[in-house]
Amino acid sequence: MAISSAPGKVYLFGEHAVVYGEPAVPCAIERRARVEVSRREDGKLSVHSDDLTLDGFTVEYGVSPDERPDIDVSESLVTAAMGYVDGAIEQVRDVTGNDDVGFDVTIDSDIPLGAGLGSSAAVVVAAIDAATRELGTTLSTEELADRAYRTEHEVQDGQASRADTFCSATGGAVRVEGEDCRSIEAPDLPIVIGFDGGAGDTGQLVAGVRNLREEYDFAADTVAAIGDVVRNGEEALSAGDLEEIGRLMNFNHGLLSALGVSSRSLDTMVWAARDAGAMGAKLTGAGGGGCIVALDPTPETETALSFTPGCEDAFRAALTEEGVKRIE
Ligand code: MEV
């Protein structure tokens, strides 16, 4: 048996635009997916998950999954979640040259699924790390991030950036621009998260932005403008200028909204945070529903969010420098 965990993340700046080669800055947060893996000789894969939104399910299948668990979340979310696990195991088979190996996989995650906090990247990183170690191979962080990226790329129909998976594998604040992924310094950030209890379909949301970008020059300009916001954000981060970081987060949210990836509940939470005095607030991740990230050193934003209709959970999240963690 091998057990690994990996952190979720928030995007300070740059989601969606990063898919088209603009830079992005995600930050790992101390919310983790823990994956336990045991080898099995019959070639089958059994997945059990206890997750904030997937409230416990087990499914067992052969190489081509045809069963689906009977649980109360949307079919597309379950299909996506299982696609990520299948994809991760495919990478493990490929990198270890062990084509027929099967596994019992148990996922225990405190990152809500599809909510913009990088649950899929965390599960994929932790699953690849644990399953390769179960077969006696330990991957470098770079190779792990790369294999996890390939999984997301496949599941998201070739439309994924390296941002989520690199951030989850390495921890800390990172800057990703195309193939160039590095860790960067970030000041102590007073991060508050609001969660509407919902989720977005990353593949669909990314496809929506791609279509807009192909149809309208001004949508392509909006994506490029997000890149400019990120570049300014990097300067504000290295100067430790929280006020400016917040202003740029607000701007970034407006541009994401123009690209159609916000939602009524995300906008409501963003405005509740701003009204409560947050330095800035924006959706995080693919959007469509899920989480917002705000900056506020005072308790005001968390309190306001917890009383905001449509906000199911509000909490603080500390940045973590620890990426993948080898527990056993
Ligand atoms: C999803 O967490 C972030 C997106 O930018 C997609 C990606 O980078 O792969 C929307």
Short mmCIF file of C-alpha atoms and ligand atoms in Angstrom, two decimals, residues 9 11 15-16 18-19 156 159-161 164 202 206 285-286, ligand 1:
data_model
loop_
_atom_site.label_atom_id
_atom_site.label_comp_id
_atom_site.label_asym_id
_atom_site.label_seq_id
_atom_site.Cartn_x
_atom_site.Cartn_y
_atom_site.Cartn_z
CA LYS A 9 -5.10 25.74 -5.04
CA TYR A 11 -5.92 31.21 -8.77
CA GLU A 15 -7.22 31.05 -15.20
CA HIS A 16 -8.61 30.40 -18.68
CA VAL A 18 -3.35 30.41 -19.31
CA VAL A 19 -4.81 27.83 -21.71
CA GLN A 156 -10.20 17.97 -20.88
CA GLN A 159 -7.50 21.98 -23.47
CA ALA A 160 -5.57 22.09 -20.22
CA SER A 161 -2.71 24.21 -18.99
CA ASP A 164 -3.18 23.28 -11.72
CA THR A 202 -14.15 22.61 -16.70
CA VAL A 206 -12.90 26.07 -21.40
CA GLY A 285 -10.66 28.14 -11.40
CA ALA A 286 -12.89 27.30 -14.32
C1 MEV B 1 -9.12 25.23 -14.26
O1 MEV B 1 -8.79 24.99 -12.90
C2 MEV B 1 -8.19 26.28 -14.83
C3 MEV B 1 -8.38 26.55 -16.32
O2 MEV B 1 -7.48 27.62 -16.65
C4 MEV B 1 -8.09 25.34 -17.17
C5 MEV B 1 -6.62 24.97 -17.18
O3 MEV B 1 -5.75 25.80 -16.90
O4 MEV B 1 -6.34 23.79 -17.52
C6 MEV B 1 -9.79 27.04 -16.61
#
